[in-house]
Amino acid sequence: MYESKKPDAHGIVEYSPVENETWAILYERQSKIVQNRACDEFLKGLEVLNMPKDRVPQCAEVTKSLKKATGWAVSPVQKIIPLRTFFELLANRHFPAATFIRTREDLDYLQEPDIFHEFFGHCPLLTNPAYANFVESYGKRALQAKPDHRSVLGRLFWFTIEFGLVKTLQGLRIYGGGILSSFEETQYALESPVPERLDFDIRQVMKTAYRYDEIQKRYYVLDSIQDLFKINQLDLLGLAEKISQNIDQAEDFITC
Ligand SMILES: [Fe+2]
């Protein structure tokens, strides 16, 4: 069972030599496999952040680069935080990061999002304005949403920020952090014949149930990362309400 580490009085989290080595292994392996698989915006963000390769970065270090790029910060949090706190942080451009790293035995399979998932999977794209604005907006809307509609709204986060694919001139690329922090899924998402890869359709996305504890069977594909700006303009709360109440007839539920 993982526990988040508490930052000291200066906000520094101390990681053991084994934990730093785990980061180094993950970083080296993942930064290679995302080449020609992650979207250009992600790879550019990875360069901008220029995170240490031999030790777990501190939140303050990553925050410094994010602040300059889009005004975002990374906030160290406990492994489990109330949902409301999570949304409030996002709405205020603070990305929550649980301060623990997976063990060597869990390198390839992790259900609990650790610091590698947050820093490597999400922070590079938080340097991109379309992605950064989208995440902030999602937090604000989730705060306004009625609790009964949040799970439908949550599917939007899942199929974009966590597991989104995008079309590029070079072919399909990944921008979802849940994929980009997983060695296995980074290959599977693009190359396996198993999962469906459907054009992004907001109604269909909100109607699609998902499993968080197994590899995905379906991905949704944006035409461009810039489309996140367009999605932000939609009446997402109205749509989530209709779909939650089955007013907008379900056409395509999958239960995996
Ligand atoms: Fe995540």
PDB file of C-alpha atoms in Angstrom, residues 10-248:
ATOM      1  CA  HIS A  10      10.809  24.054   2.926  1.00  0.00           C
ATOM      2  CA  GLY A  11       8.410  22.038   0.771  1.00  0.00           C
ATOM      3  CA  ILE A  12      11.068  19.446  -0.092  1.00  0.00           C
ATOM      4  CA  VAL A  13      10.119  15.786  -0.314  1.00  0.00           C
ATOM      5  CA  GLU A  14      12.911  13.369   0.412  1.00  0.00           C
ATOM      6  CA  TYR A  15      13.109  10.311  -1.828  1.00  0.00           C
ATOM      7  CA  SER A  16      15.335   7.332  -1.066  1.00  0.00           C
ATOM      8  CA  PRO A  17      18.167   6.260  -3.414  1.00  0.00           C
ATOM      9  CA  VAL A  18      16.021   3.318  -4.547  1.00  0.00           C
ATOM     10  CA  GLU A  19      13.098   5.628  -5.307  1.00  0.00           C
ATOM     11  CA  ASN A  20      15.338   8.004  -7.255  1.00  0.00           C
ATOM     12  CA  GLU A  21      16.694   5.054  -9.185  1.00  0.00           C
ATOM     13  CA  THR A  22      13.145   3.939  -9.989  1.00  0.00           C
ATOM     14  CA  TRP A  23      12.485   7.405 -11.429  1.00  0.00           C
ATOM     15  CA  ALA A  24      15.682   7.187 -13.508  1.00  0.00           C
ATOM     16  CA  ILE A  25      14.669   3.792 -14.945  1.00  0.00           C
ATOM     17  CA  LEU A  26      11.147   4.976 -15.729  1.00  0.00           C
ATOM     18  CA  TYR A  27      12.305   8.268 -17.229  1.00  0.00           C
ATOM     19  CA  GLU A  28      14.909   6.698 -19.471  1.00  0.00           C
ATOM     20  CA  ARG A  29      12.619   3.966 -20.734  1.00  0.00           C
ATOM     21  CA  GLN A  30       9.601   6.190 -21.241  1.00  0.00           C
ATOM     22  CA  SER A  31      11.369   9.152 -22.846  1.00  0.00           C
ATOM     23  CA  LYS A  32      12.600   6.746 -25.556  1.00  0.00           C
ATOM     24  CA  ILE A  33       9.312   5.033 -26.229  1.00  0.00           C
ATOM     25  CA  VAL A  34       7.285   8.238 -26.508  1.00  0.00           C
ATOM     26  CA  GLN A  35       9.408   9.408 -29.472  1.00  0.00           C
ATOM     27  CA  ASN A  36       7.259   9.189 -32.621  1.00  0.00           C
ATOM     28  CA  ARG A  37       4.313   8.148 -30.451  1.00  0.00           C
ATOM     29  CA  ALA A  38       3.551  11.221 -28.323  1.00  0.00           C
ATOM     30  CA  CYS A  39       2.222  14.359 -30.015  1.00  0.00           C
ATOM     31  CA  ASP A  40       4.715  17.150 -30.739  1.00  0.00           C
ATOM     32  CA  GLU A  41       3.157  19.391 -28.070  1.00  0.00           C
ATOM     33  CA  PHE A  42       4.005  16.774 -25.439  1.00  0.00           C
ATOM     34  CA  LEU A  43       7.581  16.275 -26.654  1.00  0.00           C
ATOM     35  CA  LYS A  44       8.118  20.023 -26.725  1.00  0.00           C
ATOM     36  CA  GLY A  45       6.733  20.294 -23.182  1.00  0.00           C
ATOM     37  CA  LEU A  46       9.094  17.549 -22.022  1.00  0.00           C
ATOM     38  CA  GLU A  47      12.003  19.630 -23.320  1.00  0.00           C
ATOM     39  CA  VAL A  48      10.675  22.819 -21.733  1.00  0.00           C
ATOM     40  CA  LEU A  49      10.369  21.127 -18.326  1.00  0.00           C
ATOM     41  CA  ASN A  50      13.821  19.587 -18.628  1.00  0.00           C
ATOM     42  CA  MET A  51      13.180  17.459 -15.539  1.00  0.00           C
ATOM     43  CA  PRO A  52      16.069  15.707 -13.791  1.00  0.00           C
ATOM     44  CA  LYS A  53      16.671  12.260 -15.195  1.00  0.00           C
ATOM     45  CA  ASP A  54      18.426  10.733 -12.211  1.00  0.00           C
ATOM     46  CA  ARG A  55      16.089  11.631  -9.349  1.00  0.00           C
ATOM     47  CA  VAL A  56      12.457  12.427  -8.626  1.00  0.00           C
ATOM     48  CA  PRO A  57      11.928  16.145  -9.282  1.00  0.00           C
ATOM     49  CA  GLN A  58      10.533  18.427  -6.608  1.00  0.00           C
ATOM     50  CA  CYS A  59       7.152  20.072  -7.240  1.00  0.00           C
ATOM     51  CA  ALA A  60       8.774  23.520  -6.961  1.00  0.00           C
ATOM     52  CA  GLU A  61      11.179  22.755  -9.822  1.00  0.00           C
ATOM     53  CA  VAL A  62       8.414  21.698 -12.198  1.00  0.00           C
ATOM     54  CA  THR A  63       6.232  24.582 -11.042  1.00  0.00           C
ATOM     55  CA  LYS A  64       8.923  27.082 -12.002  1.00  0.00           C
ATOM     56  CA  SER A  65       8.782  26.007 -15.656  1.00  0.00           C
ATOM     57  CA  LEU A  66       4.997  25.656 -15.727  1.00  0.00           C
ATOM     58  CA  LYS A  67       4.466  29.114 -14.220  1.00  0.00           C
ATOM     59  CA  LYS A  68       6.502  30.644 -17.009  1.00  0.00           C
ATOM     60  CA  ALA A  69       4.663  28.725 -19.715  1.00  0.00           C
ATOM     61  CA  THR A  70       0.995  28.800 -18.660  1.00  0.00           C
ATOM     62  CA  GLY A  71       0.791  29.915 -15.021  1.00  0.00           C
ATOM     63  CA  TRP A  72       0.233  26.374 -13.695  1.00  0.00           C
ATOM     64  CA  ALA A  73       1.737  24.905 -10.524  1.00  0.00           C
ATOM     65  CA  VAL A  74       2.103  21.368  -9.185  1.00  0.00           C
ATOM     66  CA  SER A  75       0.908  20.893  -5.619  1.00  0.00           C
ATOM     67  CA  PRO A  76       2.063  17.988  -3.463  1.00  0.00           C
ATOM     68  CA  VAL A  77      -0.949  16.159  -2.014  1.00  0.00           C
ATOM     69  CA  GLN A  78      -1.784  13.042  -0.056  1.00  0.00           C
ATOM     70  CA  LYS A  79      -2.625   9.946  -2.065  1.00  0.00           C
ATOM     71  CA  ILE A  80      -6.338  10.359  -1.453  1.00  0.00           C
ATOM     72  CA  ILE A  81      -7.882  13.815  -1.425  1.00  0.00           C
ATOM     73  CA  PRO A  82     -11.565  14.771  -1.420  1.00  0.00           C
ATOM     74  CA  LEU A  83     -13.000  15.100  -4.913  1.00  0.00           C
ATOM     75  CA  ARG A  84     -13.956  18.708  -4.223  1.00  0.00           C
ATOM     76  CA  THR A  85     -10.351  19.563  -3.294  1.00  0.00           C
ATOM     77  CA  PHE A  86      -9.154  17.917  -6.523  1.00  0.00           C
ATOM     78  CA  PHE A  87     -11.519  20.051  -8.626  1.00  0.00           C
ATOM     79  CA  GLU A  88     -10.683  23.215  -6.673  1.00  0.00           C
ATOM     80  CA  LEU A  89      -6.991  22.702  -7.315  1.00  0.00           C
ATOM     81  CA  LEU A  90      -7.541  22.253 -11.058  1.00  0.00           C
ATOM     82  CA  ALA A  91      -9.857  25.267 -11.206  1.00  0.00           C
ATOM     83  CA  ASN A  92      -7.032  27.331  -9.685  1.00  0.00           C
ATOM     84  CA  ARG A  93      -4.347  25.989 -12.019  1.00  0.00           C
ATOM     85  CA  HIS A  94      -2.779  23.726  -9.412  1.00  0.00           C
ATOM     86  CA  PHE A  95      -2.150  20.193 -10.578  1.00  0.00           C
ATOM     87  CA  PRO A  96      -2.295  17.772  -7.622  1.00  0.00           C
ATOM     88  CA  ALA A  97       0.562  15.278  -7.423  1.00  0.00           C
ATOM     89  CA  ALA A  98       0.661  12.505  -4.828  1.00  0.00           C
ATOM     90  CA  THR A  99       4.232  12.358  -3.571  1.00  0.00           C
ATOM     91  CA  PHE A 100       5.054   8.680  -3.870  1.00  0.00           C
ATOM     92  CA  ILE A 101       6.646   6.628  -6.604  1.00  0.00           C
ATOM     93  CA  ARG A 102       5.799   3.073  -7.607  1.00  0.00           C
ATOM     94  CA  THR A 103       8.062   0.237  -6.490  1.00  0.00           C
ATOM     95  CA  ARG A 104      10.333  -1.685  -8.836  1.00  0.00           C
ATOM     96  CA  GLU A 105       7.833  -4.583  -8.759  1.00  0.00           C
ATOM     97  CA  ASP A 106       5.084  -2.233 -10.000  1.00  0.00           C
ATOM     98  CA  LEU A 107       7.045  -0.608 -12.839  1.00  0.00           C
ATOM     99  CA  ASP A 108       4.609  -1.797 -15.467  1.00  0.00           C
ATOM    100  CA  TYR A 109       1.334  -1.996 -13.665  1.00  0.00           C
ATOM    101  CA  LEU A 110      -0.012   0.711 -11.454  1.00  0.00           C
ATOM    102  CA  GLN A 111      -3.608   1.519 -10.613  1.00  0.00           C
ATOM    103  CA  GLU A 112      -2.769   4.410  -8.312  1.00  0.00           C
ATOM    104  CA  PRO A 113      -1.435   7.519 -10.047  1.00  0.00           C
ATOM    105  CA  ASP A 114       2.057   8.146  -8.684  1.00  0.00           C
ATOM    106  CA  ILE A 115       4.472  11.049  -9.095  1.00  0.00           C
ATOM    107  CA  PHE A 116       5.847   9.621 -12.352  1.00  0.00           C
ATOM    108  CA  HIS A 117       2.365   9.563 -13.833  1.00  0.00           C
ATOM    109  CA  GLU A 118       1.721  13.176 -12.795  1.00  0.00           C
ATOM    110  CA  PHE A 119       5.100  14.677 -13.717  1.00  0.00           C
ATOM    111  CA  PHE A 120       5.864  12.687 -16.839  1.00  0.00           C
ATOM    112  CA  GLY A 121       2.325  11.957 -18.041  1.00  0.00           C
ATOM    113  CA  HIS A 122       0.613  15.300 -17.484  1.00  0.00           C
ATOM    114  CA  CYS A 123       3.046  18.126 -16.775  1.00  0.00           C
ATOM    115  CA  PRO A 124       4.651  18.371 -20.266  1.00  0.00           C
ATOM    116  CA  LEU A 125       1.262  19.198 -21.801  1.00  0.00           C
ATOM    117  CA  LEU A 126       0.442  21.661 -19.037  1.00  0.00           C
ATOM    118  CA  THR A 127       2.940  23.895 -20.874  1.00  0.00           C
ATOM    119  CA  ASN A 128       0.467  23.925 -23.803  1.00  0.00           C
ATOM    120  CA  PRO A 129      -2.244  26.624 -23.600  1.00  0.00           C
ATOM    121  CA  ALA A 130      -5.060  24.515 -25.137  1.00  0.00           C
ATOM    122  CA  TYR A 131      -4.473  21.647 -22.695  1.00  0.00           C
ATOM    123  CA  ALA A 132      -3.795  23.955 -19.735  1.00  0.00           C
ATOM    124  CA  ASN A 133      -7.014  25.945 -20.286  1.00  0.00           C
ATOM    125  CA  PHE A 134      -9.009  22.780 -20.793  1.00  0.00           C
ATOM    126  CA  VAL A 135      -7.885  21.274 -17.476  1.00  0.00           C
ATOM    127  CA  GLU A 136      -8.653  24.494 -15.594  1.00  0.00           C
ATOM    128  CA  SER A 137     -12.086  24.704 -17.223  1.00  0.00           C
ATOM    129  CA  TYR A 138     -12.791  21.093 -16.411  1.00  0.00           C
ATOM    130  CA  GLY A 139     -12.086  21.796 -12.724  1.00  0.00           C
ATOM    131  CA  LYS A 140     -14.422  24.792 -12.736  1.00  0.00           C
ATOM    132  CA  ARG A 141     -17.234  22.895 -14.414  1.00  0.00           C
ATOM    133  CA  ALA A 142     -16.843  19.878 -12.163  1.00  0.00           C
ATOM    134  CA  LEU A 143     -17.285  22.208  -9.170  1.00  0.00           C
ATOM    135  CA  GLN A 144     -20.507  23.547 -10.662  1.00  0.00           C
ATOM    136  CA  ALA A 145     -21.856  20.152 -11.740  1.00  0.00           C
ATOM    137  CA  LYS A 146     -24.468  18.383  -9.663  1.00  0.00           C
ATOM    138  CA  PRO A 147     -22.891  15.334  -7.997  1.00  0.00           C
ATOM    139  CA  ASP A 148     -25.161  13.035 -10.043  1.00  0.00           C
ATOM    140  CA  HIS A 149     -23.740  14.397 -13.295  1.00  0.00           C
ATOM    141  CA  ARG A 150     -20.079  14.320 -12.366  1.00  0.00           C
ATOM    142  CA  SER A 151     -19.404  10.779 -13.476  1.00  0.00           C
ATOM    143  CA  VAL A 152     -20.643  11.595 -16.984  1.00  0.00           C
ATOM    144  CA  LEU A 153     -18.522  14.755 -17.021  1.00  0.00           C
ATOM    145  CA  GLY A 154     -15.608  12.678 -15.724  1.00  0.00           C
ATOM    146  CA  ARG A 155     -15.693  10.595 -18.905  1.00  0.00           C
ATOM    147  CA  LEU A 156     -14.608  13.703 -20.781  1.00  0.00           C
ATOM    148  CA  PHE A 157     -11.504  13.984 -18.587  1.00  0.00           C
ATOM    149  CA  TRP A 158     -10.842  10.278 -18.937  1.00  0.00           C
ATOM    150  CA  PHE A 159     -11.025  10.125 -22.738  1.00  0.00           C
ATOM    151  CA  THR A 160      -8.961  13.311 -23.221  1.00  0.00           C
ATOM    152  CA  ILE A 161      -6.503  14.192 -20.457  1.00  0.00           C
ATOM    153  CA  GLU A 162      -5.918  10.575 -19.428  1.00  0.00           C
ATOM    154  CA  PHE A 163      -6.413   8.497 -22.572  1.00  0.00           C
ATOM    155  CA  GLY A 164      -6.662  10.840 -25.538  1.00  0.00           C
ATOM    156  CA  LEU A 165      -5.211  10.282 -29.022  1.00  0.00           C
ATOM    157  CA  VAL A 166      -4.784  12.943 -31.695  1.00  0.00           C
ATOM    158  CA  LYS A 167      -4.394  12.954 -35.484  1.00  0.00           C
ATOM    159  CA  THR A 168      -1.251  14.544 -36.895  1.00  0.00           C
ATOM    160  CA  LEU A 169       0.353  14.745 -40.333  1.00  0.00           C
ATOM    161  CA  GLN A 170       2.702  11.983 -39.212  1.00  0.00           C
ATOM    162  CA  GLY A 171      -0.162   9.711 -38.135  1.00  0.00           C
ATOM    163  CA  LEU A 172      -1.901   9.022 -34.834  1.00  0.00           C
ATOM    164  CA  ARG A 173      -0.196  10.347 -31.732  1.00  0.00           C
ATOM    165  CA  ILE A 174      -0.853  10.195 -27.985  1.00  0.00           C
ATOM    166  CA  TYR A 175      -1.582  13.080 -25.652  1.00  0.00           C
ATOM    167  CA  GLY A 176      -3.303  11.279 -22.738  1.00  0.00           C
ATOM    168  CA  GLY A 177      -1.153  11.123 -19.604  1.00  0.00           C
ATOM    169  CA  GLY A 178      -2.535   7.739 -18.547  1.00  0.00           C
ATOM    170  CA  ILE A 179      -1.058   6.287 -21.725  1.00  0.00           C
ATOM    171  CA  LEU A 180       2.161   8.315 -21.827  1.00  0.00           C
ATOM    172  CA  SER A 181       3.197   7.239 -18.331  1.00  0.00           C
ATOM    173  CA  SER A 182       2.729   3.548 -19.194  1.00  0.00           C
ATOM    174  CA  PHE A 183       5.380   1.665 -21.160  1.00  0.00           C
ATOM    175  CA  GLU A 184       2.975  -1.028 -22.289  1.00  0.00           C
ATOM    176  CA  GLU A 185       0.026   1.195 -23.155  1.00  0.00           C
ATOM    177  CA  THR A 186       2.155   3.679 -25.123  1.00  0.00           C
ATOM    178  CA  GLN A 187       2.759   0.908 -27.661  1.00  0.00           C
ATOM    179  CA  TYR A 188      -0.636  -0.764 -27.353  1.00  0.00           C
ATOM    180  CA  ALA A 189      -2.653   2.446 -27.825  1.00  0.00           C
ATOM    181  CA  LEU A 190      -1.183   3.065 -31.279  1.00  0.00           C
ATOM    182  CA  GLU A 191      -0.092  -0.333 -32.505  1.00  0.00           C
ATOM    183  CA  SER A 192      -2.391  -3.023 -31.125  1.00  0.00           C
ATOM    184  CA  PRO A 193      -5.270  -4.235 -33.319  1.00  0.00           C
ATOM    185  CA  VAL A 194      -7.381  -4.758 -30.170  1.00  0.00           C
ATOM    186  CA  PRO A 195      -8.717  -1.330 -29.135  1.00  0.00           C
ATOM    187  CA  GLU A 196     -11.179   0.796 -31.092  1.00  0.00           C
ATOM    188  CA  ARG A 197      -9.976   4.256 -32.101  1.00  0.00           C
ATOM    189  CA  LEU A 198     -12.974   6.450 -32.801  1.00  0.00           C
ATOM    190  CA  ASP A 199     -13.238  10.052 -33.934  1.00  0.00           C
ATOM    191  CA  PHE A 200     -13.914  12.312 -30.977  1.00  0.00           C
ATOM    192  CA  ASP A 201     -17.616  12.984 -30.549  1.00  0.00           C
ATOM    193  CA  ILE A 202     -18.553  14.735 -27.332  1.00  0.00           C
ATOM    194  CA  ARG A 203     -21.925  12.991 -26.915  1.00  0.00           C
ATOM    195  CA  GLN A 204     -20.470   9.604 -27.566  1.00  0.00           C
ATOM    196  CA  VAL A 205     -17.592  10.283 -25.182  1.00  0.00           C
ATOM    197  CA  MET A 206     -19.972  11.218 -22.392  1.00  0.00           C
ATOM    198  CA  LYS A 207     -22.010   8.080 -23.014  1.00  0.00           C
ATOM    199  CA  THR A 208     -19.049   5.753 -22.856  1.00  0.00           C
ATOM    200  CA  ALA A 209     -18.432   3.942 -19.592  1.00  0.00           C
ATOM    201  CA  TYR A 210     -14.841   2.947 -18.881  1.00  0.00           C
ATOM    202  CA  ARG A 211     -12.756   0.713 -16.644  1.00  0.00           C
ATOM    203  CA  TYR A 212      -9.896   2.267 -14.729  1.00  0.00           C
ATOM    204  CA  ASP A 213      -8.385  -1.041 -13.652  1.00  0.00           C
ATOM    205  CA  GLU A 214      -7.513  -2.524 -17.025  1.00  0.00           C
ATOM    206  CA  ILE A 215      -5.974  -1.524 -20.313  1.00  0.00           C
ATOM    207  CA  GLN A 216      -8.397   0.480 -22.475  1.00  0.00           C
ATOM    208  CA  LYS A 217     -10.577  -1.067 -25.162  1.00  0.00           C
ATOM    209  CA  ARG A 218     -11.504   2.214 -26.761  1.00  0.00           C
ATOM    210  CA  TYR A 219      -9.812   5.523 -27.445  1.00  0.00           C
ATOM    211  CA  TYR A 220     -11.212   8.755 -28.863  1.00  0.00           C
ATOM    212  CA  VAL A 221      -9.166  10.709 -31.380  1.00  0.00           C
ATOM    213  CA  LEU A 222      -9.088  14.514 -31.668  1.00  0.00           C
ATOM    214  CA  ASP A 223      -8.320  16.213 -34.984  1.00  0.00           C
ATOM    215  CA  SER A 224      -5.926  18.539 -33.180  1.00  0.00           C
ATOM    216  CA  ILE A 225      -4.865  19.491 -29.641  1.00  0.00           C
ATOM    217  CA  GLN A 226      -6.336  22.910 -30.467  1.00  0.00           C
ATOM    218  CA  ASP A 227      -9.776  21.236 -30.480  1.00  0.00           C
ATOM    219  CA  LEU A 228      -9.587  21.289 -26.687  1.00  0.00           C
ATOM    220  CA  PHE A 229     -10.273  25.032 -26.978  1.00  0.00           C
ATOM    221  CA  LYS A 230     -13.415  24.283 -29.005  1.00  0.00           C
ATOM    222  CA  ILE A 231     -14.638  21.669 -26.520  1.00  0.00           C
ATOM    223  CA  ASN A 232     -14.273  24.303 -23.803  1.00  0.00           C
ATOM    224  CA  GLN A 233     -16.827  26.477 -25.601  1.00  0.00           C
ATOM    225  CA  LEU A 234     -19.549  23.801 -25.423  1.00  0.00           C
ATOM    226  CA  ASP A 235     -22.319  23.609 -22.843  1.00  0.00           C
ATOM    227  CA  LEU A 236     -20.691  20.646 -21.146  1.00  0.00           C
ATOM    228  CA  LEU A 237     -22.775  20.856 -17.982  1.00  0.00           C
ATOM    229  CA  GLY A 238     -26.022  20.893 -19.961  1.00  0.00           C
ATOM    230  CA  LEU A 239     -24.865  17.925 -21.968  1.00  0.00           C
ATOM    231  CA  ALA A 240     -23.728  15.993 -18.888  1.00  0.00           C
ATOM    232  CA  GLU A 241     -27.130  16.623 -17.309  1.00  0.00           C
ATOM    233  CA  LYS A 242     -29.050  15.396 -20.360  1.00  0.00           C
ATOM    234  CA  ILE A 243     -26.954  12.286 -20.707  1.00  0.00           C
ATOM    235  CA  SER A 244     -27.125  11.535 -16.976  1.00  0.00           C
ATOM    236  CA  GLN A 245     -30.900  11.718 -17.153  1.00  0.00           C
ATOM    237  CA  ASN A 246     -31.025   9.668 -20.367  1.00  0.00           C
ATOM    238  CA  ILE A 247     -32.705  12.561 -22.183  1.00  0.00           C
ATOM    239  CA  ASP A 248     -30.033  12.261 -24.821  1.00  0.00           C
TER     240      ASP A 248
END
